């Protein structure tokens, strides 16, 4: 599963209310199994059609230069960079947010409206666009929209609150599904632990014991990378 598919599962909880993803309908012909496995451009899970759609989305422009700069600034206010891995900029979070906005058009009005609100608020309060305000001024603006009333449907709350809720979720999702964010977490993937079998006292409580031949084959840690082999009768050989 690629990054885009991973975040699509996560974004519903952090995006605007009412968003939904649509799976295959009876009229939609599922891609052949070999297409799913092989994918496109060497990436698992991407069909040629999906790769073509992604390329088309990358060519489109949702945010202008000023808006992209504002997105970059706001993302670092929400998630400040830290050593040694960096922050949202190094993780290409602004590009990620733009791609998701193009991939899920129902987000566009909230994102564009929210960016416009930030500049209006900053110009009204401080006489400068949001991206040019000081960090303390930016935090002051964010503090007014970073909480929402849990008793009221998010879709019925002010646009700026919906925007910040969505943007914060996209920032965190974009960062922690990137190589930079995964490195920051220190996540190394699934790795086997060491298992020495059921403790001896537990076996004694139940009147059980291991077959010495079996235990030598299955619990000997020096053989943990040896692939097990079985005979035609289902007997463990190695």
PDB file of C-alpha atoms in Angstrom:
ATOM      1  CA  UNK A   1       0.000   0.000   0.000  1.00  0.00           C
ATOM      2  CA  UNK A   2       1.486   3.351  -1.025  1.00  0.00           C
ATOM      3  CA  UNK A   3       1.498   6.564   0.937  1.00  0.00           C
ATOM      4  CA  UNK A   4      -1.512   8.066  -0.833  1.00  0.00           C
ATOM      5  CA  UNK A   5      -3.675   5.045  -0.088  1.00  0.00           C
ATOM      6  CA  UNK A   6      -2.508   5.038   3.536  1.00  0.00           C
ATOM      7  CA  UNK A   7      -3.440   8.640   4.151  1.00  0.00           C
ATOM      8  CA  UNK A   8      -6.827   8.285   2.463  1.00  0.00           C
ATOM      9  CA  UNK A   9      -7.791   5.903   5.245  1.00  0.00           C
ATOM     10  CA  UNK A  10      -6.577   8.338   7.904  1.00  0.00           C
ATOM     11  CA  UNK A  11      -7.863  11.644   6.593  1.00  0.00           C
ATOM     12  CA  UNK A  12     -11.572  11.062   7.225  1.00  0.00           C
ATOM     13  CA  UNK A  13     -10.950  11.582  10.927  1.00  0.00           C
ATOM     14  CA  UNK A  14      -9.168  14.888  10.442  1.00  0.00           C
ATOM     15  CA  UNK A  15     -10.804  16.396   7.369  1.00  0.00           C
ATOM     16  CA  UNK A  16     -14.020  18.291   6.954  1.00  0.00           C
ATOM     17  CA  UNK A  17     -17.193  16.560   8.021  1.00  0.00           C
ATOM     18  CA  UNK A  18     -19.119  14.812   5.330  1.00  0.00           C
ATOM     19  CA  UNK A  19     -16.178  13.646   3.249  1.00  0.00           C
ATOM     20  CA  UNK A  20     -16.344  10.077   2.019  1.00  0.00           C
ATOM     21  CA  UNK A  21     -14.270   7.838  -0.165  1.00  0.00           C
ATOM     22  CA  UNK A  22     -15.944   5.664  -2.746  1.00  0.00           C
ATOM     23  CA  UNK A  23     -14.895   2.114  -3.438  1.00  0.00           C
ATOM     24  CA  UNK A  24     -15.699  -0.049  -6.390  1.00  0.00           C
ATOM     25  CA  UNK A  25     -19.291   0.007  -7.549  1.00  0.00           C
ATOM     26  CA  UNK A  26     -20.969  -2.859  -9.380  1.00  0.00           C
ATOM     27  CA  UNK A  27     -20.372  -0.942 -12.587  1.00  0.00           C
ATOM     28  CA  UNK A  28     -16.661  -0.562 -11.897  1.00  0.00           C
ATOM     29  CA  UNK A  29     -14.471  -3.262 -13.318  1.00  0.00           C
ATOM     30  CA  UNK A  30     -11.778  -4.261 -10.854  1.00  0.00           C
ATOM     31  CA  UNK A  31      -8.233  -4.338 -12.254  1.00  0.00           C
ATOM     32  CA  UNK A  32      -6.726  -7.701 -12.979  1.00  0.00           C
ATOM     33  CA  UNK A  33      -4.849  -9.293 -10.085  1.00  0.00           C
ATOM     34  CA  UNK A  34      -1.536  -9.125 -11.903  1.00  0.00           C
ATOM     35  CA  UNK A  35      -2.040  -5.385 -12.438  1.00  0.00           C
ATOM     36  CA  UNK A  36      -2.609  -4.830  -8.721  1.00  0.00           C
ATOM     37  CA  UNK A  37       0.445  -6.843  -7.767  1.00  0.00           C
ATOM     38  CA  UNK A  38       2.769  -5.414 -10.377  1.00  0.00           C
ATOM     39  CA  UNK A  39       1.457  -1.868 -10.176  1.00  0.00           C
ATOM     40  CA  UNK A  40       3.059   0.930 -12.145  1.00  0.00           C
ATOM     41  CA  UNK A  41       6.577   2.349 -12.132  1.00  0.00           C
ATOM     42  CA  UNK A  42       7.672  -0.418  -9.807  1.00  0.00           C
ATOM     43  CA  UNK A  43       5.448   0.649  -6.907  1.00  0.00           C
ATOM     44  CA  UNK A  44       3.299  -1.984  -5.280  1.00  0.00           C
ATOM     45  CA  UNK A  45      -0.423  -1.444  -5.496  1.00  0.00           C
ATOM     46  CA  UNK A  46      -0.473   1.184  -8.271  1.00  0.00           C
ATOM     47  CA  UNK A  47      -2.196   0.306 -11.496  1.00  0.00           C
ATOM     48  CA  UNK A  48      -1.259   2.145 -14.704  1.00  0.00           C
ATOM     49  CA  UNK A  49      -4.582   3.986 -14.529  1.00  0.00           C
ATOM     50  CA  UNK A  50      -3.888   5.167 -10.990  1.00  0.00           C
ATOM     51  CA  UNK A  51      -0.386   6.260 -11.888  1.00  0.00           C
ATOM     52  CA  UNK A  52      -1.749   8.218 -14.847  1.00  0.00           C
ATOM     53  CA  UNK A  53      -4.305   9.942 -12.612  1.00  0.00           C
ATOM     54  CA  UNK A  54      -1.630  10.826 -10.058  1.00  0.00           C
ATOM     55  CA  UNK A  55       0.565  12.325 -12.764  1.00  0.00           C
ATOM     56  CA  UNK A  56      -2.365  14.425 -13.998  1.00  0.00           C
ATOM     57  CA  UNK A  57      -3.061  15.709 -10.477  1.00  0.00           C
ATOM     58  CA  UNK A  58       0.587  16.644  -9.997  1.00  0.00           C
ATOM     59  CA  UNK A  59       0.418  18.775 -13.142  1.00  0.00           C
ATOM     60  CA  UNK A  60      -2.570  20.749 -11.868  1.00  0.00           C
ATOM     61  CA  UNK A  61      -2.247  23.796  -9.613  1.00  0.00           C
ATOM     62  CA  UNK A  62      -4.594  24.337  -6.697  1.00  0.00           C
ATOM     63  CA  UNK A  63      -2.705  26.959  -4.662  1.00  0.00           C
ATOM     64  CA  UNK A  64      -0.818  29.963  -5.985  1.00  0.00           C
ATOM     65  CA  UNK A  65       2.690  30.832  -4.819  1.00  0.00           C
ATOM     66  CA  UNK A  66       1.486  33.037  -1.963  1.00  0.00           C
ATOM     67  CA  UNK A  67      -0.875  30.355  -0.707  1.00  0.00           C
ATOM     68  CA  UNK A  68       1.838  27.686  -0.861  1.00  0.00           C
ATOM     69  CA  UNK A  69       4.139  29.933   1.174  1.00  0.00           C
ATOM     70  CA  UNK A  70       1.356  30.436   3.727  1.00  0.00           C
ATOM     71  CA  UNK A  71       0.802  26.696   3.897  1.00  0.00           C
ATOM     72  CA  UNK A  72       4.511  26.168   4.521  1.00  0.00           C
ATOM     73  CA  UNK A  73       4.534  28.734   7.334  1.00  0.00           C
ATOM     74  CA  UNK A  74       1.365  27.451   9.012  1.00  0.00           C
ATOM     75  CA  UNK A  75       2.537  23.841   8.875  1.00  0.00           C
ATOM     76  CA  UNK A  76       5.733  24.768  10.728  1.00  0.00           C
ATOM     77  CA  UNK A  77       3.754  26.730  13.323  1.00  0.00           C
ATOM     78  CA  UNK A  78       1.697  23.605  13.956  1.00  0.00           C
ATOM     79  CA  UNK A  79       4.639  21.203  13.840  1.00  0.00           C
ATOM     80  CA  UNK A  80       7.969  22.981  14.439  1.00  0.00           C
ATOM     81  CA  UNK A  81      11.007  21.298  12.854  1.00  0.00           C
ATOM     82  CA  UNK A  82      13.447  19.500  15.109  1.00  0.00           C
ATOM     83  CA  UNK A  83      16.837  17.929  14.736  1.00  0.00           C
ATOM     84  CA  UNK A  84      18.051  15.786  13.182  1.00  0.00           C
ATOM     85  CA  UNK A  85      15.223  15.022  10.763  1.00  0.00           C
ATOM     86  CA  UNK A  86      13.630  18.406  10.141  1.00  0.00           C
ATOM     87  CA  UNK A  87       9.971  19.308   9.919  1.00  0.00           C
ATOM     88  CA  UNK A  88       7.077  19.774   7.503  1.00  0.00           C
ATOM     89  CA  UNK A  89       9.201  21.476   4.845  1.00  0.00           C
ATOM     90  CA  UNK A  90      11.736  18.637   4.745  1.00  0.00           C
ATOM     91  CA  UNK A  91       8.843  16.172   4.640  1.00  0.00           C
ATOM     92  CA  UNK A  92       7.250  18.097   1.725  1.00  0.00           C
ATOM     93  CA  UNK A  93       4.035  18.597   3.690  1.00  0.00           C
ATOM     94  CA  UNK A  94       2.936  21.659   1.634  1.00  0.00           C
ATOM     95  CA  UNK A  95       3.133  19.595  -1.564  1.00  0.00           C
ATOM     96  CA  UNK A  96       1.290  16.797   0.180  1.00  0.00           C
ATOM     97  CA  UNK A  97      -1.526  19.119   1.265  1.00  0.00           C
ATOM     98  CA  UNK A  98      -1.885  20.501  -2.246  1.00  0.00           C
ATOM     99  CA  UNK A  99      -2.023  16.998  -3.716  1.00  0.00           C
ATOM    100  CA  UNK A 100      -4.707  15.903  -1.257  1.00  0.00           C
ATOM    101  CA  UNK A 101      -6.677  19.053  -1.999  1.00  0.00           C
ATOM    102  CA  UNK A 102      -6.635  18.135  -5.683  1.00  0.00           C
ATOM    103  CA  UNK A 103      -7.328  14.478  -4.994  1.00  0.00           C
ATOM    104  CA  UNK A 104     -10.305  15.317  -2.755  1.00  0.00           C
ATOM    105  CA  UNK A 105     -11.988  18.387  -4.270  1.00  0.00           C
ATOM    106  CA  UNK A 106     -14.507  18.611  -1.407  1.00  0.00           C
ATOM    107  CA  UNK A 107     -11.646  19.937   0.735  1.00  0.00           C
ATOM    108  CA  UNK A 108     -10.796  22.798  -1.574  1.00  0.00           C
ATOM    109  CA  UNK A 109     -13.333  25.377  -0.410  1.00  0.00           C
ATOM    110  CA  UNK A 110     -12.347  24.898   3.233  1.00  0.00           C
ATOM    111  CA  UNK A 111      -8.624  25.079   2.487  1.00  0.00           C
ATOM    112  CA  UNK A 112      -8.811  28.092   0.185  1.00  0.00           C
ATOM    113  CA  UNK A 113     -11.284  29.909   2.413  1.00  0.00           C
ATOM    114  CA  UNK A 114      -9.181  29.240   5.489  1.00  0.00           C
ATOM    115  CA  UNK A 115      -6.013  30.598   3.898  1.00  0.00           C
ATOM    116  CA  UNK A 116      -7.903  33.724   2.885  1.00  0.00           C
ATOM    117  CA  UNK A 117      -9.225  34.097   6.442  1.00  0.00           C
ATOM    118  CA  UNK A 118      -5.709  33.846   7.887  1.00  0.00           C
ATOM    119  CA  UNK A 119      -4.493  36.753   5.776  1.00  0.00           C
ATOM    120  CA  UNK A 120      -7.576  38.836   6.533  1.00  0.00           C
ATOM    121  CA  UNK A 121      -7.215  38.219  10.267  1.00  0.00           C
ATOM    122  CA  UNK A 122      -3.490  38.942  10.238  1.00  0.00           C
ATOM    123  CA  UNK A 123      -3.857  42.106   8.180  1.00  0.00           C
ATOM    124  CA  UNK A 124      -6.665  43.329  10.433  1.00  0.00           C
ATOM    125  CA  UNK A 125      -4.786  42.609  13.655  1.00  0.00           C
ATOM    126  CA  UNK A 126      -1.162  43.225  12.667  1.00  0.00           C
ATOM    127  CA  UNK A 127      -1.121  44.958   9.269  1.00  0.00           C
ATOM    128  CA  UNK A 128       0.730  42.112   7.472  1.00  0.00           C
ATOM    129  CA  UNK A 129      -0.139  38.867   5.727  1.00  0.00           C
ATOM    130  CA  UNK A 130      -0.069  35.777   7.928  1.00  0.00           C
ATOM    131  CA  UNK A 131       3.165  34.452   6.447  1.00  0.00           C
ATOM    132  CA  UNK A 132       4.918  37.753   7.216  1.00  0.00           C
ATOM    133  CA  UNK A 133       3.700  38.033  10.809  1.00  0.00           C
ATOM    134  CA  UNK A 134       5.950  37.138  13.719  1.00  0.00           C
ATOM    135  CA  UNK A 135       5.744  33.659  15.195  1.00  0.00           C
ATOM    136  CA  UNK A 136       4.010  34.987  18.307  1.00  0.00           C
ATOM    137  CA  UNK A 137       1.449  36.821  16.167  1.00  0.00           C
ATOM    138  CA  UNK A 138       0.857  33.667  14.118  1.00  0.00           C
ATOM    139  CA  UNK A 139       0.377  31.628  17.292  1.00  0.00           C
ATOM    140  CA  UNK A 140      -2.024  34.247  18.611  1.00  0.00           C
ATOM    141  CA  UNK A 141      -4.167  33.884  15.497  1.00  0.00           C
ATOM    142  CA  UNK A 142      -4.043  30.087  15.624  1.00  0.00           C
ATOM    143  CA  UNK A 143      -5.051  30.100  19.289  1.00  0.00           C
ATOM    144  CA  UNK A 144      -8.403  31.599  18.305  1.00  0.00           C
ATOM    145  CA  UNK A 145      -9.259  28.735  15.940  1.00  0.00           C
ATOM    146  CA  UNK A 146      -7.417  25.670  17.208  1.00  0.00           C
ATOM    147  CA  UNK A 147     -10.257  24.408  19.440  1.00  0.00           C
ATOM    148  CA  UNK A 148     -13.752  23.424  18.419  1.00  0.00           C
ATOM    149  CA  UNK A 149     -16.859  22.750  20.448  1.00  0.00           C
ATOM    150  CA  UNK A 150     -17.177  18.942  20.684  1.00  0.00           C
ATOM    151  CA  UNK A 151     -20.901  19.318  21.372  1.00  0.00           C
ATOM    152  CA  UNK A 152     -21.490  20.926  17.974  1.00  0.00           C
ATOM    153  CA  UNK A 153     -21.043  19.222  14.624  1.00  0.00           C
ATOM    154  CA  UNK A 154     -17.815  20.423  13.046  1.00  0.00           C
ATOM    155  CA  UNK A 155     -19.666  21.160   9.807  1.00  0.00           C
ATOM    156  CA  UNK A 156     -21.805  23.699  11.674  1.00  0.00           C
ATOM    157  CA  UNK A 157     -18.882  25.560  13.193  1.00  0.00           C
ATOM    158  CA  UNK A 158     -17.138  28.602  11.656  1.00  0.00           C
ATOM    159  CA  UNK A 159     -15.143  28.001   8.482  1.00  0.00           C
ATOM    160  CA  UNK A 160     -11.887  29.062  10.113  1.00  0.00           C
ATOM    161  CA  UNK A 161     -12.294  26.403  12.816  1.00  0.00           C
ATOM    162  CA  UNK A 162     -13.112  23.755  10.227  1.00  0.00           C
ATOM    163  CA  UNK A 163     -10.066  24.883   8.282  1.00  0.00           C
ATOM    164  CA  UNK A 164      -7.640  24.647  11.176  1.00  0.00           C
ATOM    165  CA  UNK A 165      -8.997  21.254  12.213  1.00  0.00           C
ATOM    166  CA  UNK A 166      -8.513  19.973   8.672  1.00  0.00           C
ATOM    167  CA  UNK A 167      -5.138  21.628   8.153  1.00  0.00           C
ATOM    168  CA  UNK A 168      -3.696  20.362  11.428  1.00  0.00           C
ATOM    169  CA  UNK A 169      -4.750  16.819  10.556  1.00  0.00           C
ATOM    170  CA  UNK A 170      -3.261  17.084   7.078  1.00  0.00           C
ATOM    171  CA  UNK A 171      -0.001  18.467   8.472  1.00  0.00           C
ATOM    172  CA  UNK A 172       0.432  15.623  10.945  1.00  0.00           C
ATOM    173  CA  UNK A 173      -0.690  12.994   8.470  1.00  0.00           C
ATOM    174  CA  UNK A 174       1.610  14.317   5.760  1.00  0.00           C
ATOM    175  CA  UNK A 175       4.573  14.481   8.111  1.00  0.00           C
ATOM    176  CA  UNK A 176       4.192  11.107   9.810  1.00  0.00           C
ATOM    177  CA  UNK A 177       3.566   9.212   6.575  1.00  0.00           C
ATOM    178  CA  UNK A 178       6.746  10.617   5.055  1.00  0.00           C
ATOM    179  CA  UNK A 179      10.246   9.167   5.278  1.00  0.00           C
ATOM    180  CA  UNK A 180      11.215  12.125   7.444  1.00  0.00           C
ATOM    181  CA  UNK A 181       8.365  11.590   9.880  1.00  0.00           C
ATOM    182  CA  UNK A 182       8.867   7.844  10.057  1.00  0.00           C
ATOM    183  CA  UNK A 183      12.559   8.414  10.802  1.00  0.00           C
ATOM    184  CA  UNK A 184      11.565  10.904  13.501  1.00  0.00           C
ATOM    185  CA  UNK A 185       9.358   8.263  15.111  1.00  0.00           C
ATOM    186  CA  UNK A 186      12.205   5.783  14.996  1.00  0.00           C
ATOM    187  CA  UNK A 187       9.865   3.219  13.475  1.00  0.00           C
ATOM    188  CA  UNK A 188      11.756   0.311  11.950  1.00  0.00           C
ATOM    189  CA  UNK A 189       8.855  -1.890  10.935  1.00  0.00           C
ATOM    190  CA  UNK A 190       7.928  -5.290  12.234  1.00  0.00           C
ATOM    191  CA  UNK A 191      10.815  -7.276  13.640  1.00  0.00           C
ATOM    192  CA  UNK A 192      10.805 -10.669  15.328  1.00  0.00           C
ATOM    193  CA  UNK A 193      11.327 -10.889  19.048  1.00  0.00           C
ATOM    194  CA  UNK A 194      13.011 -13.697  20.938  1.00  0.00           C
ATOM    195  CA  UNK A 195      10.705 -16.421  22.179  1.00  0.00           C
ATOM    196  CA  UNK A 196      12.062 -19.162  24.374  1.00  0.00           C
ATOM    197  CA  UNK A 197       8.838 -21.101  24.593  1.00  0.00           C
ATOM    198  CA  UNK A 198       6.292 -21.352  27.397  1.00  0.00           C
ATOM    199  CA  UNK A 199       7.994 -20.879  30.793  1.00  0.00           C
ATOM    200  CA  UNK A 200       8.835 -24.121  32.549  1.00  0.00           C
ATOM    201  CA  UNK A 201       6.718 -23.335  35.639  1.00  0.00           C
ATOM    202  CA  UNK A 202       3.655 -22.772  33.470  1.00  0.00           C
ATOM    203  CA  UNK A 203       4.205 -26.062  31.684  1.00  0.00           C
ATOM    204  CA  UNK A 204       4.482 -27.837  35.030  1.00  0.00           C
ATOM    205  CA  UNK A 205       1.214 -26.302  36.234  1.00  0.00           C
ATOM    206  CA  UNK A 206      -0.578 -27.903  33.320  1.00  0.00           C
ATOM    207  CA  UNK A 207       1.342 -31.147  33.352  1.00  0.00           C
ATOM    208  CA  UNK A 208       2.900 -30.412  29.996  1.00  0.00           C
ATOM    209  CA  UNK A 209       6.398 -30.558  28.575  1.00  0.00           C
ATOM    210  CA  UNK A 210       8.107 -29.970  25.268  1.00  0.00           C
ATOM    211  CA  UNK A 211       9.349 -32.725  23.031  1.00  0.00           C
ATOM    212  CA  UNK A 212      13.142 -32.232  23.181  1.00  0.00           C
ATOM    213  CA  UNK A 213      13.441 -32.815  19.437  1.00  0.00           C
ATOM    214  CA  UNK A 214      10.739 -30.223  18.723  1.00  0.00           C
ATOM    215  CA  UNK A 215      12.171 -27.637  21.095  1.00  0.00           C
ATOM    216  CA  UNK A 216      15.623 -28.011  19.544  1.00  0.00           C
ATOM    217  CA  UNK A 217      14.192 -27.284  16.105  1.00  0.00           C
ATOM    218  CA  UNK A 218      11.747 -24.493  16.941  1.00  0.00           C
ATOM    219  CA  UNK A 219      13.134 -22.529  19.870  1.00  0.00           C
ATOM    220  CA  UNK A 220      16.874 -22.677  19.221  1.00  0.00           C
ATOM    221  CA  UNK A 221      17.658 -19.000  18.566  1.00  0.00           C
ATOM    222  CA  UNK A 222      20.747 -19.900  16.561  1.00  0.00           C
ATOM    223  CA  UNK A 223      18.383 -21.333  13.938  1.00  0.00           C
ATOM    224  CA  UNK A 224      15.892 -18.465  13.862  1.00  0.00           C
ATOM    225  CA  UNK A 225      16.759 -17.571  10.254  1.00  0.00           C
ATOM    226  CA  UNK A 226      16.557 -21.161   9.025  1.00  0.00           C
ATOM    227  CA  UNK A 227      13.458 -21.825   6.938  1.00  0.00           C
ATOM    228  CA  UNK A 228      11.464 -24.740   8.280  1.00  0.00           C
ATOM    229  CA  UNK A 229      10.993 -27.787   6.072  1.00  0.00           C
ATOM    230  CA  UNK A 230       8.276 -30.430   6.350  1.00  0.00           C
ATOM    231  CA  UNK A 231       7.936 -33.928   4.953  1.00  0.00           C
ATOM    232  CA  UNK A 232       4.932 -35.106   2.941  1.00  0.00           C
ATOM    233  CA  UNK A 233       3.232 -36.278   6.140  1.00  0.00           C
ATOM    234  CA  UNK A 234       3.500 -32.919   7.827  1.00  0.00           C
ATOM    235  CA  UNK A 235       6.423 -33.797  10.072  1.00  0.00           C
ATOM    236  CA  UNK A 236       8.864 -31.005  10.853  1.00  0.00           C
ATOM    237  CA  UNK A 237      12.286 -31.792   9.374  1.00  0.00           C
ATOM    238  CA  UNK A 238      14.360 -28.720  10.251  1.00  0.00           C
TER     239      UNK A 238
END
